[in-house]
XYZ file of C-alpha atoms in Angstrom:
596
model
C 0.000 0.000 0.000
C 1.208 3.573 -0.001
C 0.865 6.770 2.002
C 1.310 10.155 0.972
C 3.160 12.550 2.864
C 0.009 14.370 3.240
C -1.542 11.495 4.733
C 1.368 11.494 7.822
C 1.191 15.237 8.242
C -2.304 13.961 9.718
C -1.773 11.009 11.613
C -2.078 11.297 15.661
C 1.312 8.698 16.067
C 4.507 9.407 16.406
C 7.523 8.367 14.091
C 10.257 6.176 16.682
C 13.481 5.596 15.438
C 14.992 3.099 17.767
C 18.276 2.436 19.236
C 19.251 -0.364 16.944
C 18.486 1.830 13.771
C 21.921 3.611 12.029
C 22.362 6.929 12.759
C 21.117 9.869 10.048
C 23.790 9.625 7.423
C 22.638 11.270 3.949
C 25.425 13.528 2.947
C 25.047 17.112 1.136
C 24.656 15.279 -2.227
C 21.954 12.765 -1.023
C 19.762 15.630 0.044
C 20.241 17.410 -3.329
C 19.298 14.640 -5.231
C 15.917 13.993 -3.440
C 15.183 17.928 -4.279
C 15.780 17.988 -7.421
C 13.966 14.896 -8.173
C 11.105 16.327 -6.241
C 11.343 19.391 -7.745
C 11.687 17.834 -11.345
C 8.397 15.971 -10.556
C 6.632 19.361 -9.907
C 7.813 20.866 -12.808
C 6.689 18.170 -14.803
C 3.094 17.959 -13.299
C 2.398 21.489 -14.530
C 2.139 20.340 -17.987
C -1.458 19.215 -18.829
C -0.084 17.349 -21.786
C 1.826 14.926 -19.504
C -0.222 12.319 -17.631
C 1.878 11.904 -14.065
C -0.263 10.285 -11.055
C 2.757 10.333 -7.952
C 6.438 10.623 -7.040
C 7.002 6.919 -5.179
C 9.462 7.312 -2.362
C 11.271 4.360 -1.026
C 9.832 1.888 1.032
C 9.143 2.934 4.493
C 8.348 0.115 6.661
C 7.402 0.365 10.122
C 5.831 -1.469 13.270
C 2.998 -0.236 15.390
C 3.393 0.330 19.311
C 0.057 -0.201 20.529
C 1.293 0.356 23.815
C 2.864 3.515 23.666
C 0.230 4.284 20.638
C 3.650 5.604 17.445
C 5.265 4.054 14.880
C 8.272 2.250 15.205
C 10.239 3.010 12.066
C 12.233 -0.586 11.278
C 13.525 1.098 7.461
C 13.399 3.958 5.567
C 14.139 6.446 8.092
C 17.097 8.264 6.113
C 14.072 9.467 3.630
C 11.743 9.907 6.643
C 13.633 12.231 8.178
C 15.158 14.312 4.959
C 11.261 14.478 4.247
C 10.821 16.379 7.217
C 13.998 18.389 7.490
C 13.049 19.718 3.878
C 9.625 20.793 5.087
C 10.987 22.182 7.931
C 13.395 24.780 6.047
C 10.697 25.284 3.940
C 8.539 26.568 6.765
C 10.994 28.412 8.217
C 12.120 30.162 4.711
C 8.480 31.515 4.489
C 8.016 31.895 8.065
C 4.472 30.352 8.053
C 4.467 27.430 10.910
C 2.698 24.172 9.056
C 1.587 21.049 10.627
C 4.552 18.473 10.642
C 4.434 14.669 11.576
C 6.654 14.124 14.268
C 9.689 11.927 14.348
C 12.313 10.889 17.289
C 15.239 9.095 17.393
C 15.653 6.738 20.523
C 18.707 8.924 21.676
C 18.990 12.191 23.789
C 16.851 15.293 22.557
C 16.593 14.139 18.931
C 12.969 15.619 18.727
C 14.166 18.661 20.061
C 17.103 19.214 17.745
C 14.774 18.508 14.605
C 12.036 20.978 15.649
C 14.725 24.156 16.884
C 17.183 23.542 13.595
C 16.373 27.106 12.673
C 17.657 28.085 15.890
C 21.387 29.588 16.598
C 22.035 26.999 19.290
C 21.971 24.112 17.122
C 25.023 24.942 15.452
C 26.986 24.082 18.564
C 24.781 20.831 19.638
C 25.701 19.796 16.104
C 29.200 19.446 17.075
C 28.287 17.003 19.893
C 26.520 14.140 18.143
C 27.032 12.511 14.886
C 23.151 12.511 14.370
C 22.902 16.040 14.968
C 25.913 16.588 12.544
C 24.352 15.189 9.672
C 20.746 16.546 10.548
C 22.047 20.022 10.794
C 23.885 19.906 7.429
C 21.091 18.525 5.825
C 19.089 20.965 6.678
C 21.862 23.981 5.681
C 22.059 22.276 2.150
C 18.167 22.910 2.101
C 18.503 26.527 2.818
C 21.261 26.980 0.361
C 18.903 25.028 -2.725
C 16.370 27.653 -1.994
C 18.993 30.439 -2.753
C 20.611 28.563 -5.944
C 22.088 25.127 -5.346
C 19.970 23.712 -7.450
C 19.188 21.968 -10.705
C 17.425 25.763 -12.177
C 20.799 27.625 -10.610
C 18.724 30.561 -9.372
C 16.774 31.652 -6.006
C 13.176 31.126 -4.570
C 11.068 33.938 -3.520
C 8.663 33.027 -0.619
C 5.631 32.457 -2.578
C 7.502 29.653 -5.214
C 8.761 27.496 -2.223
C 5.320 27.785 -0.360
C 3.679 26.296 -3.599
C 6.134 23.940 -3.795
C 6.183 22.904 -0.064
C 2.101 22.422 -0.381
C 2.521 19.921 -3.498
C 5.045 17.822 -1.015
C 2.584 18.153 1.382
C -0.682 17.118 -0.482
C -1.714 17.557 -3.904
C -2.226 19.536 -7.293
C -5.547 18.315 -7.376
C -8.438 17.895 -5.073
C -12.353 16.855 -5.664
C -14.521 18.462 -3.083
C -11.807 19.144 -0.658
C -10.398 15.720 -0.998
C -6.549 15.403 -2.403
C -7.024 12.709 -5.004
C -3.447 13.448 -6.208
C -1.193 12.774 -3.330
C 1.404 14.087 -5.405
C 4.598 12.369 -3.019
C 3.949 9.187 -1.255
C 5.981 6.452 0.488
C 5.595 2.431 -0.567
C 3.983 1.528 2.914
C 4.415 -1.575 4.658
C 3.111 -2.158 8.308
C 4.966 -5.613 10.335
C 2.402 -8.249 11.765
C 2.364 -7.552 15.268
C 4.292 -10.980 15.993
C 7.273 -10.831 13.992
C 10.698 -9.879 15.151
C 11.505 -6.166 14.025
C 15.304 -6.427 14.614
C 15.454 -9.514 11.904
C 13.163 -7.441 9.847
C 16.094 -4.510 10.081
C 19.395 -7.124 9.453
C 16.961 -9.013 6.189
C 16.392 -5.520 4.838
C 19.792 -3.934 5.691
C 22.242 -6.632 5.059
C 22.554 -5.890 1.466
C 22.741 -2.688 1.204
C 26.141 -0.481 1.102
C 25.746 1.507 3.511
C 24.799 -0.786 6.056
C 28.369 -0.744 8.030
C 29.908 -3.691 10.546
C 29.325 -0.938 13.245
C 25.458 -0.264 12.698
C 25.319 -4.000 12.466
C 27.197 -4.362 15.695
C 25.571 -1.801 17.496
C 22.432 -3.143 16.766
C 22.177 -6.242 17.771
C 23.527 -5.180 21.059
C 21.148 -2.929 21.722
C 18.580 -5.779 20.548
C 19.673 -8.081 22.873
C 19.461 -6.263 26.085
C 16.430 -5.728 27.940
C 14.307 -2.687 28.604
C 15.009 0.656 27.359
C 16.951 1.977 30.067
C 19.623 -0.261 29.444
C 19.229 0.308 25.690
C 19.954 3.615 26.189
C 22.632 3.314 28.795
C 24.550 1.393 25.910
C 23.686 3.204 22.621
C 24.543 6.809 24.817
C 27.875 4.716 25.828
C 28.764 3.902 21.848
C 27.596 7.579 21.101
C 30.288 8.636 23.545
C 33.365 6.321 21.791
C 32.019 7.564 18.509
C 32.745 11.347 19.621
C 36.121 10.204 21.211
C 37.265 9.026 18.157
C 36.177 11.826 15.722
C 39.051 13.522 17.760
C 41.918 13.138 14.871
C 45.047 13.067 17.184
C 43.170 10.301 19.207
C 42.571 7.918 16.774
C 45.570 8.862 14.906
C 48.174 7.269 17.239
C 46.021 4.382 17.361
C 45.874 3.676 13.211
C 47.374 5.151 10.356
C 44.304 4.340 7.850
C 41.171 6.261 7.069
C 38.708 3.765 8.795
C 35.117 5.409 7.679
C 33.681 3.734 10.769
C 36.241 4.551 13.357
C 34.746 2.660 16.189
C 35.394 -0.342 14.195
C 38.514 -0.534 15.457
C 37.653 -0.964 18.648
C 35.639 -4.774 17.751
C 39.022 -5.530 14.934
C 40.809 -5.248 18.824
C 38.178 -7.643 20.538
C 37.849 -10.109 18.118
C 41.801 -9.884 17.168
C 40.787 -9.227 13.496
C 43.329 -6.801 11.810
C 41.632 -6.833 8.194
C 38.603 -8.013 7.686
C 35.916 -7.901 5.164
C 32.226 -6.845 4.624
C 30.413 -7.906 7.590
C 32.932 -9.854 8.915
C 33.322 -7.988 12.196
C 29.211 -8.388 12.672
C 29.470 -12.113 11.531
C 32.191 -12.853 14.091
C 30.954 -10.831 17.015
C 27.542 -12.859 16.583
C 29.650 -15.796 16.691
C 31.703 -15.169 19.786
C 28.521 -14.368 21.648
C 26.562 -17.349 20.514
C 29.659 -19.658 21.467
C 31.077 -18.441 24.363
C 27.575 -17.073 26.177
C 24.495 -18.519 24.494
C 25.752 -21.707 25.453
C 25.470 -21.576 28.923
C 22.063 -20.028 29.134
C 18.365 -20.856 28.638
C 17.366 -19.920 25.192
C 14.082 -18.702 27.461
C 16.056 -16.969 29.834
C 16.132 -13.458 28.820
C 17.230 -12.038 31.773
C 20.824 -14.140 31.302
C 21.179 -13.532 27.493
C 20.625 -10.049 28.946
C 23.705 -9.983 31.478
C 26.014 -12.116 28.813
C 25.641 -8.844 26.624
C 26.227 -7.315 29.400
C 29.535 -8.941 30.290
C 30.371 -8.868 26.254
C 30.303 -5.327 26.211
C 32.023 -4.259 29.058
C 34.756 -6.063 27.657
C 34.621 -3.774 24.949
C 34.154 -0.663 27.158
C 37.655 -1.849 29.025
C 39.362 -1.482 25.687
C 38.337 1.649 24.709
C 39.394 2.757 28.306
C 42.726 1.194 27.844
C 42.800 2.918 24.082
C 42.027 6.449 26.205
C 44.314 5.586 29.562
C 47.428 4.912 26.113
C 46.400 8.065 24.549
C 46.609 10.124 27.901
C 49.941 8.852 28.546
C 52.894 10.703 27.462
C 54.846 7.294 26.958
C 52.692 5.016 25.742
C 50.842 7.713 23.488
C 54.269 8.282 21.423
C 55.382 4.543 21.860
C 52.415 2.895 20.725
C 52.090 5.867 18.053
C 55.349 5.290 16.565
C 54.619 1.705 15.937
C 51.824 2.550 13.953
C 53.476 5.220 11.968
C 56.449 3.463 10.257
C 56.672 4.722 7.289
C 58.357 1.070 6.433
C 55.001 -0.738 5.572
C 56.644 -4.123 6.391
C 57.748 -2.895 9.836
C 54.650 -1.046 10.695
C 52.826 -2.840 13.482
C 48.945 -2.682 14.133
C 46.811 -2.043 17.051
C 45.486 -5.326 17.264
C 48.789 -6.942 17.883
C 50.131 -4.141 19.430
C 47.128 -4.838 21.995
C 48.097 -8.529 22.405
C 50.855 -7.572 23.418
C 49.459 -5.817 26.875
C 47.283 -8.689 27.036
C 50.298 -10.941 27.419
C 52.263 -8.006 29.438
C 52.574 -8.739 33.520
C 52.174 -4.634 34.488
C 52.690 -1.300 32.134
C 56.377 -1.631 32.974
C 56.719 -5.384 31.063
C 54.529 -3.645 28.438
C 57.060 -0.314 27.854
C 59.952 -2.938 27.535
C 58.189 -4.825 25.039
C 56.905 -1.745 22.920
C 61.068 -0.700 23.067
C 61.745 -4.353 21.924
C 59.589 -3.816 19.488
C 61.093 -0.295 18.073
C 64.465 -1.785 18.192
C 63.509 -4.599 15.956
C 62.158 -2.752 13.680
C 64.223 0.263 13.324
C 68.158 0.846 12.559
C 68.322 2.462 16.136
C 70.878 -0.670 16.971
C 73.267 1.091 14.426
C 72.597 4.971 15.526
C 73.242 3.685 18.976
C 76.695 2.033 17.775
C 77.948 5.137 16.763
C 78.779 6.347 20.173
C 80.381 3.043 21.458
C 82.948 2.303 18.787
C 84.114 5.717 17.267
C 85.437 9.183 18.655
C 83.141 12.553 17.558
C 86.776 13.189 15.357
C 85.667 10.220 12.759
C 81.764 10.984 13.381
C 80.835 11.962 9.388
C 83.452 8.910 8.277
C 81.493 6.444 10.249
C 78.280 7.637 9.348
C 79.549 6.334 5.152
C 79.918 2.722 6.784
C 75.911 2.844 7.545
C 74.330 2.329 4.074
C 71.083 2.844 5.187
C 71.659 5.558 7.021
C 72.259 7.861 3.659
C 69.846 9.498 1.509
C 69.237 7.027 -1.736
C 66.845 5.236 -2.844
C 63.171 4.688 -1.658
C 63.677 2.004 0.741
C 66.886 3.346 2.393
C 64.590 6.920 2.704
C 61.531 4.801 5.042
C 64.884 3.858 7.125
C 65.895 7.394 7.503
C 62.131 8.643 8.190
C 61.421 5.975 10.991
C 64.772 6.857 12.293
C 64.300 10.860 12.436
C 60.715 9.816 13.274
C 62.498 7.926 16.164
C 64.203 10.979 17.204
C 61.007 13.280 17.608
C 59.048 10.868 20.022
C 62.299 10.027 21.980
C 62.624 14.051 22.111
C 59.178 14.368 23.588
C 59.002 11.543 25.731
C 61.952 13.122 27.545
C 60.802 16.328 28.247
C 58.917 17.854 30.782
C 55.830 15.199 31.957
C 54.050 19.091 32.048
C 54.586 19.488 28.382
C 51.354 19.823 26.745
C 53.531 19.207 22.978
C 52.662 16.014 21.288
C 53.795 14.513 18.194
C 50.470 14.875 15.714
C 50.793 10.835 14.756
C 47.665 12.123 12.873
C 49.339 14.693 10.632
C 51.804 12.484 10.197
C 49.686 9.994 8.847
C 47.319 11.996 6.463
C 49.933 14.172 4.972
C 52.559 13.258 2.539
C 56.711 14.028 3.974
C 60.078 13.809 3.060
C 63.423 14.096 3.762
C 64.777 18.101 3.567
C 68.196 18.352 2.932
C 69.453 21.116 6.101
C 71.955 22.554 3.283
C 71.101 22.322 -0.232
C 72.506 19.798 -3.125
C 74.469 22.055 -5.473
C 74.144 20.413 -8.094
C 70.279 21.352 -7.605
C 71.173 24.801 -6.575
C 72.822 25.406 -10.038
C 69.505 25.019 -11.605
C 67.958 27.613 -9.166
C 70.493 30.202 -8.714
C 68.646 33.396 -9.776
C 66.053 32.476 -7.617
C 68.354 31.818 -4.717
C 69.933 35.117 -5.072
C 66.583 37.049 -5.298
C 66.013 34.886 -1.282
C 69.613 36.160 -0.163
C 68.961 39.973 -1.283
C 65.494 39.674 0.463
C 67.731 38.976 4.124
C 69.141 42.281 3.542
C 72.851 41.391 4.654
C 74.550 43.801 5.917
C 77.921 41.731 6.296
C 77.252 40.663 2.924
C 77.634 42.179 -0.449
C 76.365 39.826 -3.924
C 78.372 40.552 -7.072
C 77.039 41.736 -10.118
C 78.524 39.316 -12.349
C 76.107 36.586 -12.413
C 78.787 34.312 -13.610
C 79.994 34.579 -9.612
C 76.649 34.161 -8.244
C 77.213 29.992 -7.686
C 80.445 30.736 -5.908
C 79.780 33.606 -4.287
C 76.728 31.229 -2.536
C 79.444 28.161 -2.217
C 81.849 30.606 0.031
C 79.329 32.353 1.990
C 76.243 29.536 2.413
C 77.888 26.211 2.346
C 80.241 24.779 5.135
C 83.172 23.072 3.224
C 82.698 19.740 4.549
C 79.351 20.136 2.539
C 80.717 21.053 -1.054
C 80.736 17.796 -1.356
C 77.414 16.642 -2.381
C 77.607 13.060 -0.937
C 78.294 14.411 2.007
C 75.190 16.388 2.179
C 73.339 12.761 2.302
C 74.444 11.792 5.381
C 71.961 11.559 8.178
C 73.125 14.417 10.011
C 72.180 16.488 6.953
C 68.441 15.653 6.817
C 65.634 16.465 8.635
C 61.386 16.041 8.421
C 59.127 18.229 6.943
C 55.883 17.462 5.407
C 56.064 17.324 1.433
C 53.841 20.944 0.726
C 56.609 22.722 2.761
C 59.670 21.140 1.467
C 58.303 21.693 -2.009
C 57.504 25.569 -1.015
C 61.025 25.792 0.981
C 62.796 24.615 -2.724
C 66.253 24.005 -2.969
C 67.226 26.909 -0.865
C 70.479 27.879 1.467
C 70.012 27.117 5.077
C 69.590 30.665 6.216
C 66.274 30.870 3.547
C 65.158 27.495 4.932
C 65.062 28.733 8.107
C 63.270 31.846 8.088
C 60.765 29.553 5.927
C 60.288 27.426 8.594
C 59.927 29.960 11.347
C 57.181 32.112 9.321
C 55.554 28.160 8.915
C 55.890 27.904 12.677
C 54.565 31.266 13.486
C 50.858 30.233 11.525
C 50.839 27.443 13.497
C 51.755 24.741 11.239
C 52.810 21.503 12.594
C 56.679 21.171 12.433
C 58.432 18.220 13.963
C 60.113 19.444 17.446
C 63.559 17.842 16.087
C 63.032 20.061 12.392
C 62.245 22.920 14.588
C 65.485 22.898 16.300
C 67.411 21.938 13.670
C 66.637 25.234 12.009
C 66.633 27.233 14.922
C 70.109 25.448 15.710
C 69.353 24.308 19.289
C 71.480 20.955 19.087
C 74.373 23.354 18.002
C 76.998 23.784 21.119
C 78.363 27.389 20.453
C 81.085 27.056 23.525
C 83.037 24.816 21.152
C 82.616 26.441 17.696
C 81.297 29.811 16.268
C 77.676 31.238 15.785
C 77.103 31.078 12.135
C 73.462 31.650 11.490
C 74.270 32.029 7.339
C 74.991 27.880 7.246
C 74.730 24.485 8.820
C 78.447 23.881 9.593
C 79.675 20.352 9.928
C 80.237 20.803 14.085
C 76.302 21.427 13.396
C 75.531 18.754 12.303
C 77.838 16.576 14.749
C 76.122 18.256 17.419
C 72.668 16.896 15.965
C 73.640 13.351 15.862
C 75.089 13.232 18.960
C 71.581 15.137 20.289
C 70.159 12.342 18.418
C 72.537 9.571 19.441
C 71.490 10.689 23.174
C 68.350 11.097 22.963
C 67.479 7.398 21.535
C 69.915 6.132 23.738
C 68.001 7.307 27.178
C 64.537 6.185 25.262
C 66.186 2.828 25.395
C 67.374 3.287 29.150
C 70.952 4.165 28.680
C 73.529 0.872 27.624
C-alpha cells in the first residue's frame, strides 16, 4: 500500500526511530538529489499534456506500538527524516508554521534538535553528536537550494517554495476538498504484530552499502538487552566512543588508515581481526557471543542472554578505556604511536597486535619494555646507537659512510631514515617535561605526505635555481654581505658564503646528520634553498601554526648546536652542526632505550 506525505502530516502517532536503527547519514549530495527529483516531478506535473499520477518514495516500513500508541520506524528512516527536514526549512524560509508529523530518534533530545534547527544553538549541539551533525547539514544544504544550489541555478522567492512545499505536502488536485493526487507518497508496509523487528532490520539492511559492521554491531547489542533503560545506557555509551574518536590526534596514534567507521577498530581489537571484510566484524561478534555465552544459558532466559551482553560489552568498554588511559599517557601515546606510523610498511605494526601484546604483558612496565623491543627490531636504532660506542666525535661523518642505510638514496633506504628521524622526535618528547602539553600529531603524520629536507642544499640542484636563490639572499638584507654583479659569480659567491666546506661535497650532504622532516607541501615551497632561507621559511611556517616536527624545529633554529666549542654562524649548517645533531640524536634514543 502507499501513504502520501500528506496522509502522515495527519496522523495522531509518532515516528520512533529506535536504538538499533543507524544513525542519520545522507550527505550534502543525497539531500540534493531527493530535491531535485522532487522538484523535477513538480515541474513536470504542470504540464497538462503529460499524464503523471505520484512521485514513489522508497519503502518505508514500520511497526505499530500499541502500547505507547507511534510508529516504530524498522527502514526507511534516512528518507523519513530528509522528508521532514526539507519541510521544515521550507517553513521556516516563508516563516508560516505548518503542521509536521513528528519523528524521534531513541537517543537524547533528537525531537528537540529537529524541531529548533532554525535556531542559533543548534550549530553548537551539532558538534556534539554525529546525528545532529548530519541533521544540521542537511538541513543547511536545504537553505542553500532555496537560494541557488539547485538543478534551475537561481533563487526562490517566498511564494515559489510555499507552492512547492504544499505539493510535497498534499496535492495539485483535489475533488470536493479531498486530495485525489497525493502528489509524493511512500511504498507503505506495516509488520504483523508478531514478527521480530530487529530480523526485519538485518533481512532488509544486510545488502545494502551503507549498512556498516558498526550499525550491524551496534544493533544487535542494543537488541539483545532488555528494557530501554539499558538500551539507552549502551547506545549513549557507543555515542560517547564515537565522539572520542572523531578527535583526529586520538585515533591517529592508534591507526594510520582512514577507517570510515572509526569505532570499528575498537571490535578488529576484541575479536583480534586486523583486516577483515564486509560484515565480517558483525558475523564474528555474533559468533563469539553465541559460542562463548548462548551456550550456557536458557534460550528462554532473557534475563541471562541479557547480562552475557552485558559482560560482552564491558569487555569492549575496558578497551576503549585502555585505548584512552594509552592516549593520555605521554609514553605510551608516542610509543604505541610510533609503531603505527612506520613509514616502512613491512615494519609497521597494528593495534590489534600491538594490543596482544598488553594482554600478554605482567604490568605497564613489562609492556614499555616490550613496545622498546619492538622499536628496536624494527628500526636501525641498533646502528645509531653504535655510533657512540665504537668511534670518537673526530671520525663521526666517516662512520656515518659505513651505515648504508643511514644515507639518503633510494626509496627504501629513505623509510629507514624517516622511521629513524621519526624515532628521534618521540624520543625528544618523551623526555621532556611530563608538564609538556607538545605532542607529536601521529595524525598529521599519517594523512599528509613528507620527506626528507636536505638542512643545506645539493648544489648540483642549486645550479639550476640560482637566480632564484639570489633574489632569497637579497630579500635577508645582509649587511655583512655584499652579492656581485657578475652573475657568472653568483654559484660561488653562494658556495663561500652559504655552504660549510665539509658540505661542497654533495655526498656528504646525504648523510643523516644532513636531513631532517618536513611534510612534502613545505619542502616543495622551501625549494632548494640555502640554510639561512630554509630557516626563516620554517619559522614564518611555525609562526601560523603549522605543525613542524620538534627535532626540524630545532634543527633550524640550531638548538642541538653547542656554540662554547665552535662559532655562531646563522648564514649555514656547519659540519660541528651537524655533529652536534647526531650526537643530540645519538642521546636522545639512547636514554629512550634506558641508557647501555
Amino acid at each position: 500500500m502507499f501513504k502520501s506525505v500528506g496522509e502522515l502530516l495527519y496522523e495522531e502517532k509518532l515516528f520512533y526511530v529506535p536504538f538499533y536503527q543507524r544513525g542519520y547519514r545522507w550527505e550534502k549530495e543525497h539531500v540534493l538529489a531527493l530535491l531535485n527529483d522532487l522538484y523535477s516531478f513538480y515541474e513536470l506535473t504542470k504540464d497538462p499534456n503529460v499524464k503523471v499520477m505520484y512521485y514513489c518514495l522508497q519503502p518505508l516500513v514500520i511497526k505499530i506500538d500499541i502500547d505507547k500508541d507511534r510508529y516504530v520506524v524498522v527502514d526507511g528512516q534516512q528518507r523519513l527524516t530528509t522528508i521532514f527536514i526539507i519541510l521544515k526549512a521550507f517553513e521556516n524560509f516563508i516563516n508560516r508554521e505548518k503542521r509536521k508529523f513528528s519523528i524521534i530518534y531513541d537517543r537524547d533530545e533528537s525531537k528537540e534538535f529537529l524541531e529548533n534547527l532554525h535556531k542559533e544553538e543548534s550549530a553548537k549541539k551539532a558538534e556534539q553528536n554525529a546525528d545532529f551533525w548530519y541533521m544540521y547539514n542537511a538541513y543547511k544544504t536545504v537553505q542553500n537550494w532555496i537560494k541557488g544550489e539547485n538543478i534551475k541555478k537561481r533563487k526562490f522567492n517566498e511564494d515559489e517554495i510555499e507552492e512547492f512545499m504544499n505539493f510535497i505536502r498534499k496535492g495539485r488536485h483535489e475533488v470536493g476538498g479531498k486530495d485525489i493526487n497525493k502528489n509524493v507518497r511512500f511504498i507503505w508496509y506495516e509488520l504483523p504484530p508478531n514478527e521480530d523487528e530487529f530480523e526485519v532490520f538485518i533481512r532488509l539492511n544486510i545488502g545494502k552499502v551503507p549498512l556498516t559492521n558498526a550499525e550491524l554491531i551496534k544493533s544487535f547489542l542494543i537488541s539483545q538487552v532488555k528494557g530501554e533503560e539499558e538500551r539507552y545506557a549502551i547506545s549513549k555509551e557507543w555515542d560517547d566512543m564515537e565522539h572520542a574518536l572523531r578527535d583526529n590526534e586520538f585515533f591517529g596514534f592508534i591507526s594510520s588508515e582512514n577507517l570510515e567507521n572509526r569505532i570499528e577498530i575498537i571490535f578488529q581489537i576484541f575479536l583480534e581481526k586486523s583486516s577483515y571484510k564486509n560484515y565480517e566484524l558483525y558475523e564474528k561478534l555474533v559468533e563469539k557471543f553465541e559460542k562463548e555465552y548462548k551456550n550456557n544459558v536458557n534460550d528462554n532466559d532473557k534475563d541471562s542472554r541479557n547480562t552475557s551482553i552485558k559482560k560482552l560489552w564491558k569487555k569492549v568498554k575496558l578497551i576503549f578505556g585502555t585505548l584512552r588511559f594509552w592516549y593520555q599517557d605521554r609514553e605510551f601515546y608516542h610509543l604505541i604511536g610510533f609503531l603505527t606510523s612506520l613509514r616502512s610498511k613491512d615494519k609497521k605494526m597494528n593495534i590489534v597486535d600491538i594490543y596482544k601484546l598488553y594482554d600478554n604483558s605482567i604490568d605497564k612496565k613489562d609492556f614499555k619494555r616490550k613496545l622498546l623491543e619492538e622499536i628496536r627490531e624494527r628500526t636501525k636504532a641498533g646502528e645509531i646507537l653504535e655510533l657512540k660506542r665504537n668511534i670518537g666525535e673526530a671520525d663521526l661523518e666517516e662512520k656515518i659512510k659505513e651505515y648504508d642505510d643511514l644515507s639518503y638514496g633510494y626509496s627504501a633506504k629513505n623509510k629507514t631514515l624517516e622511521d629513524i628521524l621519526l624515532l628521534f622526535n618521540i624520543a625528544t618528547l618523551i623526555s621532556s617535561s611530563q608538564d609538556s602539553f607538545i605532542k607529536f600529531s601521529f595524525y598529521k603524520f599519517n594523512t599528509e605526505k613528507w620527506s626528507l629536507e636536505h638542512i643545506t642544499p645539493r648544489t648540483d640542484k642549486l645550479k639550476q635555481d640560482i637566480r632564484r636563490v639570489i633574489e632569497e639572499i637579497k630579500k635577508l638584507e645582509l649587511l655583512d654581505i655584499k652579492i656581485p654583479d657578475n652573475e657568472e659569480e653568483w654559484e660561488s659567491f653562494i658556495r663561500e658564503n652559504f655552504i660549510d666546506e665539509f658540505f661542497k661535497e654533495d655526498e656528504n650532504k646525504d648523510l643523516l646528520f644532513n636531513l631532517t622532516l618536513l611534510p612534502q607541501r613545505f619542502n616543495s615551497a622551501i625549494k632548494n634553498n640555502i640554510f639561512l632561507v630554509k630557516r626563516n621559511q620554517i619559522i614564518e611556517f611555525d609562526k601560523k601554526g603549522e605543525f613542524i616536527p620538534i627535532a626540524t624545529k630545532n634543527v633550524f633554529l640550531k638548538y642541538y648546536s653547542d656554540f662554547r666549542k665552535h662559532s655562531c654562524d646563522m648564514k649555514k649548517w656547519t659540519l660541528e652542526d651537524a655533529k652536534s645533531y647526531l650526537r643530540s640524536m645519538r642521546e636522545s634514543i639512547e636514554s629512550l632505550f634506558g641508557g647501555r
